[in-house]
Every structure is written in C-alpha cells, then in structure tokens.
Short mmCIF file of C-alpha atoms in Angstrom, two decimals:
data_model
loop_
_atom_site.label_atom_id
_atom_site.label_comp_id
_atom_site.label_asym_id
_atom_site.label_seq_id
_atom_site.Cartn_x
_atom_site.Cartn_y
_atom_site.Cartn_z
CA MET A 1 12.24 86.32 -73.75
CA ASP A 2 15.78 85.31 -74.80
CA THR A 3 17.43 81.92 -74.25
CA GLN A 4 19.58 83.10 -71.32
CA ASN A 5 16.57 84.41 -69.39
CA ILE A 6 14.62 81.19 -70.04
CA GLU A 7 17.55 79.09 -68.79
CA LEU A 8 17.90 81.31 -65.69
CA ILE A 9 14.21 81.01 -64.83
CA THR A 10 14.29 77.24 -65.44
CA ARG A 11 17.31 76.87 -63.16
CA LEU A 12 15.70 78.91 -60.36
CA VAL A 13 12.47 76.90 -60.57
CA MET A 14 14.37 73.58 -60.54
CA GLU A 15 16.51 74.68 -57.59
CA SER A 16 13.38 75.61 -55.64
CA LEU A 17 11.68 72.30 -56.46
CA ASN A 18 14.81 70.35 -55.61
CA LYS A 19 15.05 72.00 -52.19
CA GLN A 20 11.47 70.93 -51.49
CA GLU A 21 12.07 67.39 -52.77
CA GLN A 22 15.31 66.95 -50.83
CA LYS A 23 13.52 67.87 -47.60
CA GLN A 24 11.07 65.09 -48.35
CA GLY A 25 13.89 62.65 -49.25
CA ALA A 26 12.57 62.12 -52.78
CA GLY A 27 15.84 62.56 -54.70
CA TYR A 28 17.22 65.22 -57.00
CA MET A 29 14.86 66.40 -59.73
CA VAL A 30 16.05 66.74 -63.33
CA PRO A 31 14.11 68.08 -66.34
CA ILE A 32 13.91 65.90 -69.45
CA GLY A 33 14.98 66.80 -72.97
CA VAL A 34 13.91 64.32 -75.66
CA SER A 35 16.61 64.12 -78.31
CA ALA A 36 15.42 63.47 -81.86
CA ARG A 37 17.66 61.95 -84.55
CA HIS A 38 20.40 64.34 -85.66
CA ILE A 39 23.79 64.66 -87.31
CA HIS A 40 27.19 66.15 -86.49
CA LEU A 41 29.50 66.83 -89.45
CA THR A 42 33.09 67.80 -90.12
CA GLN A 43 33.53 70.92 -92.25
CA ALA A 44 34.85 68.77 -95.10
CA ASP A 45 31.82 66.47 -95.03
CA LEU A 46 29.47 69.47 -94.80
CA GLU A 47 31.01 70.84 -97.99
CA VAL A 48 30.52 67.52 -99.78
CA LEU A 49 26.81 67.70 -99.01
CA PHE A 50 26.22 71.46 -99.45
CA GLY A 51 29.04 72.75 -101.61
CA PRO A 52 32.52 74.28 -101.17
CA GLY A 53 32.86 76.84 -98.37
CA TYR A 54 29.35 76.20 -97.03
CA GLN A 55 28.62 77.31 -93.44
CA LEU A 56 25.79 76.10 -91.22
CA THR A 57 23.08 78.62 -90.35
CA LYS A 58 21.58 78.77 -86.85
CA LYS A 59 17.97 77.87 -86.14
CA LYS A 60 18.15 77.50 -82.34
CA GLU A 61 20.83 77.83 -79.68
CA LEU A 62 21.51 74.71 -77.59
CA MET A 63 23.58 74.11 -74.45
CA GLY A 64 27.34 73.79 -74.49
CA GLY A 65 27.80 76.17 -77.41
CA GLN A 66 25.93 73.90 -79.82
CA PHE A 67 23.06 74.93 -82.08
CA ALA A 68 20.37 73.33 -84.21
CA SER A 69 20.95 74.39 -87.80
CA ASN A 70 18.46 75.08 -90.57
CA GLU A 71 20.18 72.48 -92.73
CA LEU A 72 18.54 69.07 -93.27
CA VAL A 73 19.78 65.96 -95.07
CA THR A 74 18.59 62.45 -95.89
CA ILE A 75 20.20 59.43 -94.20
CA VAL A 76 20.30 56.13 -96.09
CA GLY A 77 20.84 52.64 -94.64
CA LEU A 78 22.54 49.63 -96.17
CA LYS A 79 19.27 48.35 -97.67
CA LEU A 80 18.67 51.73 -99.35
CA ARG A 81 16.00 52.60 -96.80
CA ALA A 82 15.99 56.31 -96.07
CA ILE A 83 14.86 58.87 -93.50
CA GLU A 84 14.49 62.40 -94.83
CA ASN A 85 14.84 65.82 -93.17
CA VAL A 86 17.38 64.90 -90.48
CA ARG A 87 18.75 68.04 -88.84
CA ILE A 88 22.44 68.91 -88.57
CA LEU A 89 23.74 70.29 -85.27
CA GLY A 90 26.60 72.77 -85.23
CA PRO A 91 29.28 73.79 -84.96
CA CYS A 92 31.23 71.34 -87.09
CA ARG A 93 33.21 68.65 -85.28
CA SER A 94 36.43 66.71 -85.85
CA LYS A 95 34.43 63.56 -86.74
CA SER A 96 31.06 63.09 -88.41
CA GLN A 97 28.40 61.24 -86.43
CA VAL A 98 24.75 60.26 -86.93
CA GLU A 99 22.56 59.71 -83.83
CA ILE A 100 19.35 57.74 -84.30
CA SER A 101 16.88 55.71 -82.23
CA ALA A 102 16.63 51.91 -82.17
CA THR A 103 13.42 52.18 -84.23
CA ASP A 104 15.28 54.27 -86.82
CA ALA A 105 18.03 51.63 -86.93
CA ILE A 106 15.47 48.92 -87.71
CA LYS A 107 13.90 51.05 -90.44
CA LEU A 108 17.29 51.82 -92.00
CA GLY A 109 18.56 48.26 -91.67
CA VAL A 110 21.70 49.26 -89.75
CA ASN A 111 23.22 47.65 -86.66
CA ALA A 112 23.82 50.85 -84.69
CA PRO A 113 25.37 50.30 -81.23
CA VAL A 114 24.39 52.19 -78.07
CA ARG A 115 27.31 54.57 -77.48
CA GLU A 116 28.24 57.84 -75.85
CA SER A 117 28.44 60.75 -78.25
CA GLY A 118 31.87 60.82 -79.88
CA ASP A 119 32.52 57.09 -79.36
CA ILE A 120 32.11 55.98 -82.97
CA ALA A 121 34.97 53.51 -83.54
CA GLY A 122 33.53 50.38 -85.13
CA SER A 123 29.99 51.78 -85.19
CA ALA A 124 27.52 51.35 -88.05
CA PRO A 125 28.09 52.68 -91.57
CA ILE A 126 25.57 55.14 -93.02
CA ALA A 127 25.11 57.26 -96.16
CA LEU A 128 24.07 60.92 -96.23
CA VAL A 129 22.49 62.80 -99.13
CA GLY A 130 22.47 66.59 -99.34
CA PRO A 131 21.46 69.13 -101.97
CA LYS A 132 24.94 69.19 -103.57
CA GLY A 133 26.24 65.68 -103.07
CA ALA A 134 26.28 62.37 -101.20
CA LEU A 135 28.60 60.95 -98.57
CA TYR A 136 29.29 57.43 -97.28
CA LEU A 137 30.52 57.07 -93.69
CA LYS A 138 32.26 53.74 -92.98
CA GLU A 139 31.41 54.29 -89.29
CA GLY A 140 29.63 56.91 -87.23
CA CYS A 141 26.00 55.84 -86.82
CA ILE A 142 25.06 55.24 -83.15
CA ILE A 143 22.14 55.13 -80.74
CA ALA A 144 23.08 57.73 -78.12
CA ALA A 145 23.33 56.45 -74.56
CA ARG A 146 21.08 58.33 -72.13
CA HIS A 147 22.85 60.86 -69.94
CA ILE A 148 22.40 63.91 -67.70
CA HIS A 149 24.01 67.28 -68.35
CA MET A 150 24.88 69.29 -65.23
CA SER A 151 26.76 72.39 -64.16
CA PRO A 152 29.30 71.94 -61.33
CA ALA A 153 26.79 73.57 -58.94
CA ASP A 154 24.07 71.09 -59.96
CA ALA A 155 26.46 68.17 -59.49
CA LYS A 156 27.43 69.37 -56.02
CA ALA A 157 23.78 69.77 -55.02
CA ALA A 158 22.93 66.31 -56.36
CA GLY A 159 25.98 64.70 -54.75
CA VAL A 160 27.36 63.32 -58.00
CA HIS A 161 30.50 63.75 -60.10
CA ASP A 162 31.38 63.84 -63.79
CA GLY A 163 31.46 60.27 -65.12
CA ASP A 164 29.24 58.80 -62.38
CA TYR A 165 26.40 56.46 -63.33
CA VAL A 166 23.03 56.80 -61.60
CA SER A 167 19.50 55.45 -61.79
CA VAL A 168 16.64 57.80 -62.55
CA LYS A 169 12.92 57.34 -61.89
CA ALA A 170 9.92 58.78 -63.70
CA ASP A 171 6.97 59.02 -61.31
CA ASN A 172 4.15 58.78 -63.83
CA GLU A 173 1.65 56.10 -64.85
CA ARG A 174 4.43 53.98 -66.39
CA GLY A 175 6.71 54.28 -63.34
CA THR A 176 9.86 53.83 -65.43
CA VAL A 177 13.34 53.50 -63.91
CA PHE A 178 16.32 54.25 -66.15
CA ASN A 179 19.57 52.59 -65.07
CA ASN A 180 23.12 53.31 -66.26
CA VAL A 181 22.57 57.05 -66.77
CA LYS A 182 25.92 58.82 -67.10
CA ILE A 183 26.53 62.19 -65.45
CA ARG A 184 28.26 64.82 -67.60
CA VAL A 185 29.45 67.96 -65.82
CA ASP A 186 30.59 71.18 -67.48
CA ASP A 187 30.29 74.92 -66.79
CA SER A 188 28.44 75.36 -70.08
CA PHE A 189 25.74 72.77 -69.32
CA THR A 190 22.16 73.39 -68.22
CA LEU A 191 20.56 70.73 -66.02
CA GLU A 192 18.81 68.27 -68.30
CA MET A 193 18.56 64.52 -68.91
CA HIS A 194 18.66 63.46 -72.55
CA ILE A 195 16.79 60.39 -73.76
CA ASP A 196 15.86 59.40 -77.30
CA THR A 197 12.38 59.26 -78.83
CA ASP A 198 12.01 55.50 -78.26
CA GLU A 199 12.72 55.84 -74.53
CA ALA A 200 10.41 58.83 -74.25
CA ASN A 201 7.51 57.12 -76.03
CA ALA A 202 7.86 53.88 -74.06
CA SER A 203 7.87 55.70 -70.72
CA ARG A 204 5.32 58.37 -71.73
CA ILE A 205 7.79 61.18 -71.00
CA ALA A 206 7.99 64.45 -72.92
CA THR A 207 10.43 67.34 -73.01
CA GLY A 208 9.86 69.47 -69.91
CA ASN A 209 8.74 66.59 -67.68
CA THR A 210 10.90 65.85 -64.65
CA VAL A 211 12.51 62.72 -63.24
CA THR A 212 14.42 62.09 -60.01
CA ILE A 213 17.89 60.67 -59.40
CA VAL A 214 17.58 57.64 -57.12
CA LYS A 215 21.22 56.53 -56.69
#
C-alpha cells in the first residue's frame, strides 16, 4: 500500500473517530508522531559533509514535501561529546538546523533552546561530521517546540486557526496535558501532533497513539 493510500485511510478513520468524540463532547482527536533527532542542511553544507555536487537520497516520504534521507551524520557538542547516526531530512533548506531532545542536549553539553523549526537566531552551536568532511555551525541547534500539523479542513473541523495555541490531553495511565501546542495549517499537511522522544517517553505515548485538543 503506497503512502497516499495510507494517509487517506488514516484521515478517514480519524474523521470517523472525531465525529464520534465530538458528539460525546470529548474534544478533537489527533494522532501522535514522535519526532526523533534529525538535521536539515543547506546544499552548501551538505556538500561539505558528503562531497561536491552530492544529492540526498530518499528513504521515506514525509508530509509537506519533506523526506527522510538515507544519509546519516555524527553531531558533536562543545565538550566533544557525540551522537552518531543522526538522519538528515530533505530537501535542502536555506539554513542548516539540528533538532534534538533535552536529553540529547545534556549528553552533548549544549544549551539548546526550545524553538519553532526555522527559528534558529542565537540558538546553540553544534558540529557535524560526515564521510567527506566536518562542519561547525555557530547557531542552529534547537529543541523543537511541540506542534500540530493540520490541513485547512482539519482546522475548520477542530475550530482552530494557523498560529493558535491549544492544550492537548493524553488519556492514558499518565494522564498528561500538553500546554502551548502551536497549530500549523497547510494544504500539504496530514493531521498529526509532533512531540520529541523525551515528551513521548515521559507521557508513555508512541507514534500512532491519539490525544485530544482541550482548548
């Protein structure tokens, strides 16, 4: 089954569940996607790490035209502590960025701020090592702020708008409530809330579980 069919089936199932939940007044259900550490690179920085003219190769399609690549690099903190096999996401961007968890930041010895993707001004420095070279970023290492991706139809059904902040509840044995969750709306998005591995482990949530918006 291809990615488009899987996304269509997921959307239909979520719409059906949401109709049932809304009748019961339980809020709008959203599936979870746990986001592991990863890297976005400019083409120039990619070539420093992998050689002149290098192009990323696709491993898995992601939402919004992004993809997980086959390419992996090592990230190195200020105290020369390293984490190996960190995946690069494509396509290349206008600025390089490294997204890690708070636990990763402690291991690497970097003071990474919690930021939205793309907001890297004044963020933590980090070094990257690839098969053909090494790269030092003066800024660009962040802990990604949790957020929800939605299509315009999802946003309308949930009664929210792009840029809104909501609270989200996980109805499991930990009973976790996530505050300050930003809504991101785009035609290319599939309904999904993104949290990092620390948040997922602490709340005992895994990819594919669902949470509810409780604005």
